[in-house]
Coordinates of C-alpha atoms in Angstrom, one line a residue:
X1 CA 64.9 135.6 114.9
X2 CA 66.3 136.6 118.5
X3 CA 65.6 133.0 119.7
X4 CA 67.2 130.6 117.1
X5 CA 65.9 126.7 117.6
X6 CA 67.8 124.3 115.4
X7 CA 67.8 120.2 115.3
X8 CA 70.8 118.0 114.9
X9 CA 69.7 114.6 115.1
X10 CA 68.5 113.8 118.4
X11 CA 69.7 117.0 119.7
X12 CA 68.0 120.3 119.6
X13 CA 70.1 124.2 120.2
X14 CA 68.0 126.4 121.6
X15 CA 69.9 129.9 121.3
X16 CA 68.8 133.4 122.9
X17 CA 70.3 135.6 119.3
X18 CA 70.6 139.8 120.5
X19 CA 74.4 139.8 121.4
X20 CA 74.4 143.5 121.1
X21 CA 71.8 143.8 124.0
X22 CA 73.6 140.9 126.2
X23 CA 70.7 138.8 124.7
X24 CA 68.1 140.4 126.9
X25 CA 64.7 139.2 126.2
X26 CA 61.9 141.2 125.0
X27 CA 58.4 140.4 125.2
X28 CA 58.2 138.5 121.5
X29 CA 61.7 136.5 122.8
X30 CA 59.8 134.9 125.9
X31 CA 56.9 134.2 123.5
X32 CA 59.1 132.5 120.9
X33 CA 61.3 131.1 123.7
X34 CA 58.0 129.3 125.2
X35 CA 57.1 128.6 122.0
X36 CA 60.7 127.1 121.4
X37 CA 60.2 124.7 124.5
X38 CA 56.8 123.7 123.8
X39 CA 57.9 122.5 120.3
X40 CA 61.1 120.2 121.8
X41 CA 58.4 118.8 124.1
X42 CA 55.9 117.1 121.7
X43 CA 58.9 116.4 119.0
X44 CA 59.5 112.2 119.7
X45 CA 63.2 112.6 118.0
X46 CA 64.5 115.0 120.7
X47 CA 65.6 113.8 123.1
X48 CA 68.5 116.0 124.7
X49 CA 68.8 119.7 124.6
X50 CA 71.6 122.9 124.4
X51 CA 70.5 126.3 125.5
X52 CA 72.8 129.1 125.2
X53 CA 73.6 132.7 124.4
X54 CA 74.9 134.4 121.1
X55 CA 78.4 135.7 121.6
X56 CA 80.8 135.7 124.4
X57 CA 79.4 138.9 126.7
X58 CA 76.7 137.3 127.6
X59 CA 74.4 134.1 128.3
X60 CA 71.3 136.1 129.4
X61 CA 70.9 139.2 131.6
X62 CA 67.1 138.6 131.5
X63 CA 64.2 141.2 130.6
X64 CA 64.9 144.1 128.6
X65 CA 64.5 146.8 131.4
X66 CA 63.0 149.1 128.6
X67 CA 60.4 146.7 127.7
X68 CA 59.6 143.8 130.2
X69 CA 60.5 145.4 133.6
X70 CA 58.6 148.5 132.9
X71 CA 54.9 146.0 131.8
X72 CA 55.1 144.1 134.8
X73 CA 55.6 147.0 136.8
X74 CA 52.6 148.7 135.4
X75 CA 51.0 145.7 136.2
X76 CA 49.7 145.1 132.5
X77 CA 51.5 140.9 132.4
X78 CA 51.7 138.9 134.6
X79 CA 55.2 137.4 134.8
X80 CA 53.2 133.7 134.8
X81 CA 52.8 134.6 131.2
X82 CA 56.7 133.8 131.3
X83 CA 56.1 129.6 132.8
X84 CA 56.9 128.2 129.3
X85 CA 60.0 130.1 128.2
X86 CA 61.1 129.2 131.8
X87 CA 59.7 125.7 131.6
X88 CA 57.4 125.7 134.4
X89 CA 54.7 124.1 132.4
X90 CA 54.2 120.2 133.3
X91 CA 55.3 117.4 131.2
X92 CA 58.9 118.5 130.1
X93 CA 60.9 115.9 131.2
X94 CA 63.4 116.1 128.4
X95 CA 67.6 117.0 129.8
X96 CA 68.1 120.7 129.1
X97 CA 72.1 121.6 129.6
X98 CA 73.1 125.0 129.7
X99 CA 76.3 126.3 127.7
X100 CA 76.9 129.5 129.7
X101 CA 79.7 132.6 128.7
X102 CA 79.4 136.1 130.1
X103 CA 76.6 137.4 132.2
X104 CA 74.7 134.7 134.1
X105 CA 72.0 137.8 135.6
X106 CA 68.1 138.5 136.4
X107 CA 65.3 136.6 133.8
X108 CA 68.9 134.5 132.5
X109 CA 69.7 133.1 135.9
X110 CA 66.2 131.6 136.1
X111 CA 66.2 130.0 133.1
X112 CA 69.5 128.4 134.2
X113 CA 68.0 126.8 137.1
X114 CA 65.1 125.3 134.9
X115 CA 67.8 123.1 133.2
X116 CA 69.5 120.0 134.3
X117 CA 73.1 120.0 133.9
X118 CA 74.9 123.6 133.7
X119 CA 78.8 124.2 131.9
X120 CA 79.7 127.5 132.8
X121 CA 83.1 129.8 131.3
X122 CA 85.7 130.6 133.6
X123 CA 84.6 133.9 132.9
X124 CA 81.3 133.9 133.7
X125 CA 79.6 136.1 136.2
X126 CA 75.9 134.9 138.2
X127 CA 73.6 137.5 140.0
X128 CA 70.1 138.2 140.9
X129 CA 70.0 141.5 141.3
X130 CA 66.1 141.9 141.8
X131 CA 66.3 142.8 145.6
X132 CA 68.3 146.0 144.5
X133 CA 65.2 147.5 142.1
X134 CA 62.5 146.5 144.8
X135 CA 61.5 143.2 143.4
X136 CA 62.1 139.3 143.6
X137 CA 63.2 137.0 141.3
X138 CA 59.8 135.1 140.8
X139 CA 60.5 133.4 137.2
X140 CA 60.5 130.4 138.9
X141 CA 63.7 131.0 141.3
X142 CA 62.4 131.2 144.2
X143 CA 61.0 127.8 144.1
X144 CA 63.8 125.7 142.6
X145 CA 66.8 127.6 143.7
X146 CA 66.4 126.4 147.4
X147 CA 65.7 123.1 146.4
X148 CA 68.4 122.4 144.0
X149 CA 71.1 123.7 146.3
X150 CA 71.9 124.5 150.3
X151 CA 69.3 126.7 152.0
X152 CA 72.1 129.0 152.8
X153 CA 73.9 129.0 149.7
X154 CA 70.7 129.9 148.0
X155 CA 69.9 132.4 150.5
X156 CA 73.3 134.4 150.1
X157 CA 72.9 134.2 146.5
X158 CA 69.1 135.6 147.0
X159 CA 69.3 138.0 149.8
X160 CA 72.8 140.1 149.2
X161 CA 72.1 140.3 145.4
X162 CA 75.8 140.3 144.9
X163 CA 77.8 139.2 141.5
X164 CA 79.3 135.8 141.5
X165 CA 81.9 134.0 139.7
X166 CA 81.5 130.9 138.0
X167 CA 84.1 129.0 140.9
X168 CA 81.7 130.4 143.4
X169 CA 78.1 128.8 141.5
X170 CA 80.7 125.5 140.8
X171 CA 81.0 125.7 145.1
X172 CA 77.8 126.1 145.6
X173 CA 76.2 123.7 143.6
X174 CA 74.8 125.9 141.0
X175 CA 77.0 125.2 138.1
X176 CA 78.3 121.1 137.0
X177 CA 81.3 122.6 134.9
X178 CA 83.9 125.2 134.6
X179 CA 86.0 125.2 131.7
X180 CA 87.2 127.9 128.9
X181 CA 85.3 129.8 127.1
X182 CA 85.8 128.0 124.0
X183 CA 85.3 125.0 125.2
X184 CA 81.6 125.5 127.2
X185 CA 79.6 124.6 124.0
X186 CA 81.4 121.9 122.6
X187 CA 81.1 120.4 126.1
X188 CA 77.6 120.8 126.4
X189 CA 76.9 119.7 123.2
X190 CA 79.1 116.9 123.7
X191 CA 77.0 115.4 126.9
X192 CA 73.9 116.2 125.2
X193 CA 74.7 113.8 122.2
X194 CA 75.8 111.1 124.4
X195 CA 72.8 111.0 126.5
X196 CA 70.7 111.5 123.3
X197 CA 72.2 107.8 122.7
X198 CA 70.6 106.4 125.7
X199 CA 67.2 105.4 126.3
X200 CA 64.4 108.3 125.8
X201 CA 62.2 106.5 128.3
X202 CA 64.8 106.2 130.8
X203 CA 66.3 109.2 130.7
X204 CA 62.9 111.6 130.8
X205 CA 61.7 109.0 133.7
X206 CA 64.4 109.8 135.6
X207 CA 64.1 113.4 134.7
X208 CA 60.2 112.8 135.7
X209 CA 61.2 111.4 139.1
X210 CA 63.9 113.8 140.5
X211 CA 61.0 116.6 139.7
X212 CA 57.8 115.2 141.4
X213 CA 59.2 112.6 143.8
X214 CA 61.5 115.0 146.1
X215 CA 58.3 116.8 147.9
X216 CA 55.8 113.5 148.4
X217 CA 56.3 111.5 151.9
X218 CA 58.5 108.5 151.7
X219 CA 55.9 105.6 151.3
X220 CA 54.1 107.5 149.1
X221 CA 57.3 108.5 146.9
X222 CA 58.8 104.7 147.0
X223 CA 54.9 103.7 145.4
X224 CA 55.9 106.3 142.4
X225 CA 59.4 105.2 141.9
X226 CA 58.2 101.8 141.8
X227 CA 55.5 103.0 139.5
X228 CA 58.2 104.5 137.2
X229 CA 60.7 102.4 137.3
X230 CA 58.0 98.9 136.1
X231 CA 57.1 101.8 133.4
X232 CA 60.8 101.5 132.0
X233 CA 61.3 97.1 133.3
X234 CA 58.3 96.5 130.8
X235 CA 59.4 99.2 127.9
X236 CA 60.5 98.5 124.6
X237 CA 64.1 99.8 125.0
X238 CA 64.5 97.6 128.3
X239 CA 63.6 94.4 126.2
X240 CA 66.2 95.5 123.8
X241 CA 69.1 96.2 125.9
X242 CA 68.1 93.4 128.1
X243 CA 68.1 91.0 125.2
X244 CA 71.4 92.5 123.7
X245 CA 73.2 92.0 127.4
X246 CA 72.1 88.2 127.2
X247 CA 73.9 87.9 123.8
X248 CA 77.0 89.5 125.4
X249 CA 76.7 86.6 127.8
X250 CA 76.0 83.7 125.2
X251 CA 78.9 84.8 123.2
X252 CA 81.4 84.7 125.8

């Protein structure tokens, strides 16, 4: 298997497994990556996510050029076929942090950006180097990157199709972490686990909100919030921690 997908609890590892080709992905690893994603989102006990890269060269340099690049060239897929494995399909409002060593490039970039909280190695190098071969990065990048980060950070990063280290992404906004190598997945794993421990409502609402809020006008947006947030005053998980907090108080 070139994408490996295990559970640990409440936690789910999603890894891209082809070390020897800096873990591009070939047609069958978007498929199963998709697939991968689709899975995490209708499974109730998941409810934080890891995605990495085998070995230490790389975390993904995107499509394999022999494969990928040359189909959508030829014009035989569309790179739409691609919107699950990088989670542009609707509804997948679980976190997704990103353990990343080694090349950060292309296809691997964009599924960076369609995860939530990013630890990169010191090491680590970021490009999109589509402009250089005549093409865009359209996996989804094009459409997040400028609203996740500065217009003209994510322009740089976009138009000059230079390499970056991980200080400069950590600058810019791109990246939450920088730490050793050795220590990127034990981090990620780490915050996934603790906010596996939270509330699943809460968490995915707030998740829900920060992706469909940001574009609606204000009044409209402070309706949804509103909407959201009653959806999480009147859950389950709110009348527990609620009714634990008042037991705090009686036993003082």
């Amino acid at each position: 298997m070139a994408i490996d997908f295990t559970k640990d609890s409440h936690v789910a590892t999603v890894r891209i497994n082809r070390p020897d080709k800096m873990n591009a992905l070939t047609l069958a690893m978007y498929d199963d990556l998709g697939r991968a994603f689709h899975a995490i989102k209708d499974d109730d006990e998941i409810r934080a996510v890891v995605l990495t890269g085998a070995g230490d060269r790389a975390f993904c340099v995107g499509a394999d050029l022999r494969e990928s690049i040359p189909a959508l060239a030829a014009d035989t897929i569309d790179i739409s076929a691609w919107d699950s494995a990088h989670i542009k399909f609707p509804g997948f409002y679980k976190p997704v942090i990103s353990a990343i060593r080694g090349m950060c490039m292309g296809g691997g970039f964009e599924i960076m950006l369609a995860t939530d909280i990013r630890i990169a190695a010191r090491g680590a190098v970021f490009q999109l180097p589509e402009p250089k071969h005549g093409f865009v990065p359209a996996g989804g990048t094009l459409v997040r990157l400028v609203r996740q980060i500065g217009y003209a950070h994510a322009m740089e990063i976009m138009l000059t199709a230079e390499r970056f280290s991980a200080d400069d992404m950590l600058a810019k906004g791109v990246v939450n972490r920088v730490v050793d190598s050795e220590q990127v997945e034990l981090l990620a794993y780490e915050m996934a686990t603790k906010i596996a421990a939270l509330s699943p409502i809460a968490i995915q609402t707030i998740k829900e909100a920060a992706l469909t809020l940001q574009d609606l006008p204000l009044a409209e947006a402070f309706r949804a919030e509103a909407a959201l947030g009653q959806r999480t005053f009147t859950s389950a998980d709110a009348k527990r921690g609620l009714a634990a907090f008042a037991n705090r108080g009686n036993e003082k």
